Amino acid sequence: MAEKPTGSARRNVPVLASQGILSQVAWTLGSPSIVLPFLAVSLELPMFLAGALVSIRMTGSMISDIFLAHPIAAQTRKKRGIALTELGLGGCLLMALAIASTGSVTLTAIAFVVAFFLIGLIEESQSLMLSDLFGDQLKSKSRMIIRYLQLGAGGLGAIGLVLLIHEVTKEDPPFSRHSAVIAASVVFFLFSALCILGMAEARTDPASEEKSQHAGRRSLRSIVSGITDMFAEHWFRRYLVMRLPLVVVSLSVPFFALIAAEAHHASAKGLTAMIVSSASGYLVSAPLWQAVNLKSHRAVMVAGNLMVATTGIVLLAFHYAHIDHEVHLHAIALFVVSVATTGISSARKLYFLDVAPKEQRIQGAAAIKSICRLTAVALSAMLAAVAHMHEVALAIVFIVLVSIWATFACYRIVQPPNVGKSQA
């Protein structure tokens, strides 16, 4: 029989739902994968730097995963930390925008590198805190409701806001239009920080909290040892063979956005179209993939990879035929890959819970995340170099080829639900 939620949990549901919606609006309007690359390209930063910002952000996330995961888990009270991370994310965007307004390309490049590194570090720290907070404060049904509200209401809110900003600033130069969108993002990060402070959080004994913090600290040697030990497990090696190609597939959103920024960064409707398409993708993906996920995780991953590959092939065909000047083409492409990667991400996480033994779940998740972060940093840097030396389209070619490979890997390795149950 399901346990009934406590009074504080019931009170926290609307607070956490509101915070999630506000944060989703902020992330969509200030997206490091879409909005900031548009700003970087419009400021004429080198294409290598614009592409390498993905690697820099992931490096920050990787450091957070390796060195901050256990200290964060040891913190028993997290709402203040989450509020500070929201303010930190808004501060990073504000700092990059303020320095970019000076007009110095060198200072702007340095500001973007620092901002993306800090965004990666703060974003992953916040994700760890939110995962723990949701697990402690909410029941499974409440977590699901909040997640769908965040994607749906947050996506709709972002679409409405960006269309309003577009109407007000459409006669302004590109930097002013992009700055208005990022400024709105900063405001919503502030609202989100204030909102989370309204959550009711249980009081803890300072002595026990300090003891748990000491217990949470781990040496680098123990972290590396925990990763290498997992390679002795057959399920881990099999899952990793399926998971690594998906690292490249996940890079489709930033690199599809980069090729759109290259073509439309000066257009009055370019950034608006990209934000609307990505927000619509999040809006559609929640009900769509929930229905498919209930039947088969493999179906979601195979379909998602095929969507990325097919969209990439169509976009490349238009690009090399020199007929990709229409902003709606890039908007549709970004919409499709946003839907696809959101579905793949949720399905692979659910599949991991199916195949990982309970006693190895935490260690296996930490090892896989560390390996995938390292791979993503290296591959995104490589693709950024290709985009700089040749063109962004060649990076898309590589993503398409790996997406096709990932389709076969997921089909062969991910087992249907009935097979998984029979072998459990």
Coordinates of C-alpha atoms in Angstrom, one line a residue:
M1 CA 0.0 0.0 0.0
A2 CA 1.4 3.4 -0.9
E3 CA 2.4 5.7 1.9
K4 CA 0.4 8.9 2.2
P5 CA 2.3 12.1 1.8
T6 CA 3.0 14.1 5.0
G7 CA 1.6 17.6 5.5
S8 CA 4.9 19.3 4.7
A9 CA 5.2 17.2 1.5
R10 CA 1.8 18.3 0.4
R11 CA 2.7 21.9 1.1
N12 CA 6.0 21.5 -0.8
V13 CA 4.4 20.2 -4.0
P14 CA 3.1 23.6 -5.3
V15 CA 6.3 25.3 -4.2
L16 CA 8.5 22.8 -6.0
A17 CA 6.2 22.8 -9.1
S18 CA 6.3 26.6 -9.3
Q19 CA 10.1 26.6 -8.9
G20 CA 10.5 24.0 -11.6
I21 CA 8.3 26.0 -14.0
L22 CA 10.2 29.2 -13.4
S23 CA 13.5 27.4 -13.7
Q24 CA 12.4 25.8 -17.0
V25 CA 11.5 29.2 -18.4
A26 CA 14.9 30.6 -17.4
W27 CA 16.8 27.7 -18.8
T28 CA 14.9 27.9 -22.1
L29 CA 15.4 31.6 -22.6
G30 CA 19.1 31.4 -21.5
S31 CA 19.9 28.0 -23.0
P32 CA 23.7 27.3 -23.2
S33 CA 22.9 25.0 -26.1
I34 CA 20.9 27.4 -28.2
V35 CA 20.8 31.0 -27.1
L36 CA 24.4 31.6 -26.0
P37 CA 25.8 30.1 -29.2
F38 CA 23.6 32.5 -31.2
L39 CA 25.1 35.3 -29.1
A40 CA 28.6 34.0 -29.6
V41 CA 28.3 33.7 -33.4
S42 CA 26.6 37.2 -33.7
L43 CA 29.6 38.6 -31.7
E44 CA 31.9 37.0 -34.3
L45 CA 33.7 34.8 -31.9
P46 CA 35.8 32.0 -33.6
M47 CA 33.7 29.0 -34.7
F48 CA 36.1 26.7 -32.8
L49 CA 35.3 28.6 -29.5
A50 CA 31.5 28.6 -30.2
G51 CA 31.7 24.8 -30.6
A52 CA 34.2 24.2 -27.8
L53 CA 31.9 25.9 -25.3
V54 CA 30.0 22.6 -25.2
S55 CA 33.2 20.9 -24.0
I56 CA 34.0 23.6 -21.5
R57 CA 30.5 23.3 -20.0
M58 CA 30.8 19.5 -19.8
T59 CA 34.2 19.8 -18.1
G60 CA 32.6 21.9 -15.4
S61 CA 29.8 19.3 -15.0
M62 CA 32.4 16.4 -14.9
I63 CA 34.3 18.1 -12.1
S64 CA 31.1 18.6 -10.1
D65 CA 30.2 14.9 -10.6
I66 CA 33.6 13.6 -9.5
F67 CA 34.4 15.9 -6.6
L68 CA 31.1 17.4 -5.4
A69 CA 28.6 14.6 -5.6
H70 CA 29.3 13.0 -2.2
P71 CA 29.6 16.3 -0.3
I72 CA 26.4 17.4 -1.8
A73 CA 24.7 14.2 -0.9
A74 CA 25.9 14.6 2.7
Q75 CA 24.1 18.0 3.0
T76 CA 20.8 17.3 4.7
R77 CA 19.3 20.8 3.9
K78 CA 19.4 21.8 0.3
K79 CA 16.9 24.5 -0.5
R80 CA 19.4 27.3 0.3
G81 CA 22.0 25.6 -1.9
I82 CA 19.5 25.3 -4.8
A83 CA 18.5 29.0 -4.4
L84 CA 22.2 30.0 -4.6
T85 CA 22.8 27.9 -7.7
E86 CA 19.9 29.6 -9.4
L87 CA 21.4 33.0 -8.6
G88 CA 24.8 31.7 -9.7
L89 CA 23.4 30.7 -13.1
G90 CA 21.8 34.1 -13.6
G91 CA 25.0 35.7 -12.5
C92 CA 27.0 33.8 -15.1
L93 CA 24.6 35.0 -17.9
L94 CA 24.7 38.5 -16.6
M95 CA 28.5 38.6 -16.5
A96 CA 28.9 37.2 -20.0
L97 CA 26.3 39.8 -21.3
A98 CA 28.0 42.7 -19.5
I99 CA 31.5 41.9 -20.9
A100 CA 30.1 41.2 -24.4
S101 CA 28.6 44.7 -24.4
T102 CA 32.1 46.2 -24.2
G103 CA 32.7 45.1 -27.8
S104 CA 36.1 43.5 -27.1
V105 CA 36.3 40.1 -28.8
T106 CA 39.1 38.9 -26.6
L107 CA 37.4 39.8 -23.3
T108 CA 34.1 38.4 -24.6
A109 CA 35.8 35.1 -25.5
I110 CA 37.3 34.9 -22.0
A111 CA 34.0 35.7 -20.4
F112 CA 32.2 33.0 -22.4
V113 CA 34.7 30.4 -21.4
V114 CA 34.4 31.3 -17.7
A115 CA 30.6 31.5 -17.9
F116 CA 30.2 28.1 -19.6
F117 CA 32.6 26.4 -17.2
L118 CA 30.8 27.8 -14.2
I119 CA 27.4 27.0 -15.7
G120 CA 28.4 23.4 -16.1
L121 CA 29.7 23.2 -12.6
I122 CA 26.7 24.9 -11.0
E123 CA 24.1 23.1 -13.3
E124 CA 25.4 19.6 -12.3
S125 CA 25.6 20.6 -8.6
Q126 CA 22.0 21.8 -8.7
S127 CA 20.9 18.6 -10.5
L128 CA 22.4 16.5 -7.7
M129 CA 20.7 18.6 -5.0
L130 CA 17.3 18.5 -6.8
S131 CA 17.5 14.8 -7.3
D132 CA 18.1 14.3 -3.5
L133 CA 15.5 16.9 -2.6
F134 CA 12.8 15.4 -4.7
G135 CA 13.6 11.9 -3.5
D136 CA 13.4 13.0 0.2
Q137 CA 10.4 15.4 -0.1
L138 CA 8.1 13.9 -2.7
K139 CA 6.4 10.7 -3.6
S140 CA 6.8 9.1 -7.0
K141 CA 3.5 10.4 -8.3
S142 CA 4.2 14.0 -7.2
R143 CA 7.7 13.8 -8.8
M144 CA 6.1 12.8 -12.1
I145 CA 3.4 15.5 -12.0
I146 CA 6.0 18.2 -11.3
R147 CA 8.2 16.9 -14.1
Y148 CA 5.4 17.1 -16.7
L149 CA 4.3 20.5 -15.3
Q150 CA 7.8 21.8 -15.6
L151 CA 8.1 20.7 -19.2
G152 CA 4.6 21.8 -20.3
A153 CA 4.0 25.0 -18.4
G154 CA 7.6 26.0 -18.6
G155 CA 7.7 25.4 -22.3
L156 CA 4.5 27.4 -22.9
G157 CA 5.7 30.2 -20.7
A158 CA 9.0 30.4 -22.6
I159 CA 7.3 30.4 -26.0
G160 CA 4.9 33.2 -24.9
L161 CA 7.7 35.3 -23.5
V162 CA 10.1 35.0 -26.4
L163 CA 7.3 35.9 -28.9
L164 CA 6.6 39.0 -26.8
I165 CA 10.2 39.9 -26.7
H166 CA 10.5 39.4 -30.4
E167 CA 7.6 41.8 -31.1
V168 CA 9.2 44.5 -28.8
T169 CA 12.8 44.2 -30.1
K170 CA 12.4 43.0 -33.8
E171 CA 13.6 46.4 -35.1
D172 CA 16.7 46.3 -32.9
P173 CA 20.2 45.0 -33.8
P174 CA 21.0 41.3 -33.1
F175 CA 23.0 42.0 -29.9
S176 CA 20.1 44.0 -28.4
R177 CA 17.5 41.3 -29.3
H178 CA 19.7 38.5 -27.9
S179 CA 20.4 40.6 -24.7
A180 CA 16.7 41.1 -24.1
V181 CA 16.1 37.3 -24.1
I182 CA 19.1 36.6 -21.8
A183 CA 18.0 39.4 -19.4
A184 CA 14.5 37.8 -19.2
S185 CA 16.3 34.5 -18.4
V186 CA 18.2 36.1 -15.5
V187 CA 15.0 37.6 -14.1
F188 CA 13.4 34.1 -14.0
F189 CA 16.4 32.5 -12.4
L190 CA 15.9 35.2 -9.6
F191 CA 12.2 34.3 -9.3
S192 CA 13.1 30.6 -9.1
A193 CA 15.6 31.2 -6.3
L194 CA 13.1 33.2 -4.3
C195 CA 10.4 30.6 -4.9
I196 CA 12.4 27.6 -3.6
L197 CA 13.1 29.5 -0.3
G198 CA 9.4 29.1 0.4
M199 CA 9.7 25.3 0.8
A200 CA 9.3 23.7 4.2
E201 CA 12.5 21.8 5.1
A202 CA 13.0 19.7 8.3
R203 CA 15.5 21.0 10.9
T204 CA 18.7 19.0 11.3
D205 CA 21.2 18.6 14.1
P206 CA 24.4 20.5 13.2
A207 CA 26.6 17.8 14.8
S208 CA 25.0 15.0 12.7
E209 CA 25.2 17.2 9.5
E210 CA 28.9 17.8 10.1
K211 CA 29.5 14.1 10.6
S212 CA 27.7 13.2 7.4
Q213 CA 29.8 15.8 5.5
H214 CA 33.0 14.1 6.7
A215 CA 31.6 10.7 5.7
G216 CA 30.8 12.1 2.2
R217 CA 34.3 13.1 1.4
R218 CA 36.2 10.7 -0.9
S219 CA 39.7 10.6 -2.3
L220 CA 40.4 10.7 -6.0
R221 CA 42.0 7.3 -5.8
S222 CA 38.8 5.8 -4.3
I223 CA 36.7 7.4 -7.1
V224 CA 39.0 6.0 -9.9
S225 CA 39.0 2.6 -8.2
G226 CA 35.2 2.6 -8.0
I227 CA 35.0 3.3 -11.8
T228 CA 37.6 0.6 -12.8
D229 CA 36.0 -2.0 -10.5
M230 CA 32.7 -1.7 -12.5
F231 CA 34.4 -3.0 -15.7
A232 CA 34.4 -6.5 -14.1
E233 CA 30.6 -6.5 -14.3
H234 CA 29.1 -8.0 -17.5
W235 CA 25.9 -5.8 -17.3
F236 CA 28.0 -2.7 -17.0
R237 CA 30.1 -3.4 -20.1
R238 CA 27.1 -4.2 -22.1
Y239 CA 25.2 -1.1 -21.0
L240 CA 28.3 1.0 -21.8
V241 CA 28.5 -0.3 -25.4
M242 CA 25.0 1.0 -25.9
R243 CA 25.5 4.2 -23.9
L244 CA 28.6 5.6 -25.5
P245 CA 27.2 6.3 -29.0
L246 CA 24.3 8.1 -27.3
V247 CA 26.9 10.7 -26.0
V248 CA 27.4 11.8 -29.7
V249 CA 23.6 11.8 -30.3
S250 CA 23.1 14.1 -27.3
L251 CA 25.5 16.6 -29.0
S252 CA 22.9 17.0 -31.9
V253 CA 21.1 19.8 -30.1
P254 CA 24.1 22.2 -29.6
F255 CA 25.5 21.5 -33.1
F256 CA 22.2 21.7 -34.9
A257 CA 21.8 25.0 -33.1
L258 CA 25.3 26.1 -34.1
I259 CA 24.6 25.5 -37.8
A260 CA 21.3 27.5 -37.4
A261 CA 23.2 30.3 -35.7
E262 CA 25.8 30.3 -38.5
A263 CA 23.0 30.8 -41.1
H264 CA 20.5 33.0 -39.1
H265 CA 22.3 34.9 -36.3
A266 CA 21.6 38.2 -38.0
S267 CA 18.0 37.4 -38.7
A268 CA 15.3 39.2 -36.7
K269 CA 13.4 35.9 -36.2
G270 CA 16.3 33.4 -36.1
L271 CA 16.7 33.2 -32.3
T272 CA 13.0 33.4 -31.6
A273 CA 12.3 30.5 -34.0
M274 CA 15.0 28.3 -32.3
I275 CA 13.7 29.0 -28.8
V276 CA 10.1 28.3 -29.9
S277 CA 11.1 25.1 -31.6
S278 CA 13.1 23.7 -28.7
A279 CA 10.5 24.7 -26.1
S280 CA 7.8 23.0 -28.3
G281 CA 10.0 19.9 -28.4
Y282 CA 10.1 19.7 -24.6
L283 CA 6.3 20.3 -24.6
V284 CA 5.6 17.5 -27.1
S285 CA 8.2 15.0 -25.8
A286 CA 6.6 14.5 -22.3
P287 CA 3.3 12.9 -23.3
L288 CA 4.7 11.3 -26.4
W289 CA 7.5 9.4 -24.8
Q290 CA 5.6 8.6 -21.6
A291 CA 3.2 6.5 -23.7
V292 CA 6.0 4.7 -25.6
N293 CA 8.2 4.2 -22.6
L294 CA 5.4 2.3 -20.8
K295 CA 5.6 -0.3 -23.6
S296 CA 9.3 -0.4 -24.5
H297 CA 12.5 1.6 -23.7
R298 CA 14.1 0.1 -26.7
A299 CA 11.4 1.5 -29.0
V300 CA 12.0 5.0 -27.6
M301 CA 15.8 4.8 -28.1
V302 CA 15.6 3.3 -31.6
A303 CA 13.0 5.8 -32.7
G304 CA 14.9 8.7 -31.2
N305 CA 18.2 7.8 -32.9
L306 CA 16.4 7.3 -36.2
M307 CA 14.8 10.8 -35.8
V308 CA 18.2 12.4 -35.2
A309 CA 19.8 10.5 -38.2
T310 CA 16.9 11.2 -40.6
T311 CA 16.7 14.9 -39.6
G312 CA 20.5 15.3 -40.0
I313 CA 20.4 13.7 -43.5
V314 CA 17.6 16.0 -44.6
L315 CA 19.3 19.1 -43.2
L316 CA 22.6 18.1 -44.9
A317 CA 20.9 17.5 -48.2
F318 CA 19.3 21.0 -48.1
H319 CA 22.6 22.5 -46.9
Y320 CA 24.8 21.0 -49.7
A321 CA 22.1 21.9 -52.2
H322 CA 22.4 25.5 -51.0
I323 CA 18.6 25.8 -50.2
D324 CA 18.8 25.9 -46.4
H325 CA 18.4 29.6 -46.1
E326 CA 14.9 29.4 -44.7
V327 CA 14.9 29.7 -40.9
H328 CA 11.9 27.4 -40.6
L329 CA 13.9 24.5 -41.9
H330 CA 16.4 24.8 -39.0
A331 CA 13.6 25.4 -36.5
I332 CA 11.9 22.1 -37.6
A333 CA 15.2 20.3 -37.4
L334 CA 15.9 21.6 -33.9
F335 CA 12.3 20.7 -32.8
V336 CA 12.8 17.1 -34.0
V337 CA 16.2 16.5 -32.3
S338 CA 14.9 18.1 -29.1
V339 CA 12.0 15.7 -29.0
A340 CA 14.3 12.8 -29.9
T341 CA 17.1 13.5 -27.4
T342 CA 14.6 14.1 -24.6
G343 CA 13.0 10.7 -25.2
I344 CA 16.4 9.0 -25.4
S345 CA 17.6 10.6 -22.2
S346 CA 14.5 9.4 -20.2
A347 CA 14.5 5.9 -21.8
R348 CA 18.2 5.2 -21.1
K349 CA 17.8 6.3 -17.4
L350 CA 14.8 4.0 -17.0
Y351 CA 16.6 1.2 -18.7
F352 CA 19.6 1.6 -16.5
L353 CA 17.4 1.1 -13.4
D354 CA 16.1 -2.1 -15.0
V355 CA 19.5 -3.7 -15.7
A356 CA 21.7 -2.4 -12.8
P357 CA 21.6 -4.6 -9.7
K358 CA 20.4 -2.6 -6.7
E359 CA 23.6 -3.0 -4.8
Q360 CA 25.7 -1.6 -7.7
R361 CA 23.3 1.1 -8.9
I362 CA 24.9 4.1 -7.3
Q363 CA 28.5 3.1 -8.1
G364 CA 27.5 2.1 -11.7
A365 CA 25.7 5.3 -12.3
A366 CA 28.7 7.4 -11.0
A367 CA 31.1 5.3 -13.2
I368 CA 29.0 5.6 -16.4
K369 CA 28.4 9.4 -15.9
S370 CA 32.2 10.0 -15.4
I371 CA 33.1 8.0 -18.5
C372 CA 30.4 9.6 -20.6
R373 CA 31.4 13.1 -19.5
L374 CA 35.0 12.5 -20.5
T375 CA 33.9 11.1 -23.8
A376 CA 31.6 14.1 -24.4
V377 CA 34.3 16.6 -23.6
A378 CA 36.8 14.9 -26.1
L379 CA 34.2 14.4 -28.9
S380 CA 32.7 17.9 -28.6
A381 CA 36.1 19.5 -28.8
M382 CA 36.9 17.3 -31.9
L383 CA 33.6 18.4 -33.5
A384 CA 34.3 22.0 -32.7
A385 CA 37.7 21.8 -34.4
V386 CA 36.1 20.2 -37.5
A387 CA 33.5 23.0 -37.5
H388 CA 36.2 25.6 -37.3
M389 CA 38.6 24.2 -39.9
H390 CA 35.9 23.1 -42.3
E391 CA 32.2 23.7 -41.6
V392 CA 29.6 22.8 -39.0
A393 CA 27.9 20.6 -41.6
L394 CA 30.8 18.1 -41.3
A395 CA 30.2 17.8 -37.6
I396 CA 26.5 17.0 -38.4
V397 CA 27.7 14.3 -40.8
F398 CA 29.6 12.6 -37.9
I399 CA 26.6 12.9 -35.6
V400 CA 24.3 11.3 -38.3
L401 CA 26.7 8.3 -38.8
V402 CA 27.0 7.7 -35.1
S403 CA 23.2 8.0 -34.7
I404 CA 22.8 5.2 -37.2
W405 CA 25.3 3.1 -35.3
A406 CA 23.5 3.9 -32.0
T407 CA 20.2 2.8 -33.6
F408 CA 21.6 -0.7 -34.2
A409 CA 23.4 -0.8 -30.8
C410 CA 20.2 0.0 -29.0
Y411 CA 18.2 -2.5 -31.0
R412 CA 20.7 -5.3 -30.3
I413 CA 21.5 -4.6 -26.7
V414 CA 18.3 -3.1 -25.1
Q415 CA 16.0 -5.9 -24.3
P416 CA 12.2 -5.8 -24.5
P417 CA 10.4 -5.8 -21.2
N418 CA 9.3 -9.4 -21.3
V419 CA 12.9 -10.6 -21.9
G420 CA 14.2 -8.5 -19.1
K421 CA 11.6 -9.8 -16.7
S422 CA 12.3 -13.5 -17.6
Q423 CA 16.0 -13.0 -16.9
A424 CA 15.6 -11.0 -13.7

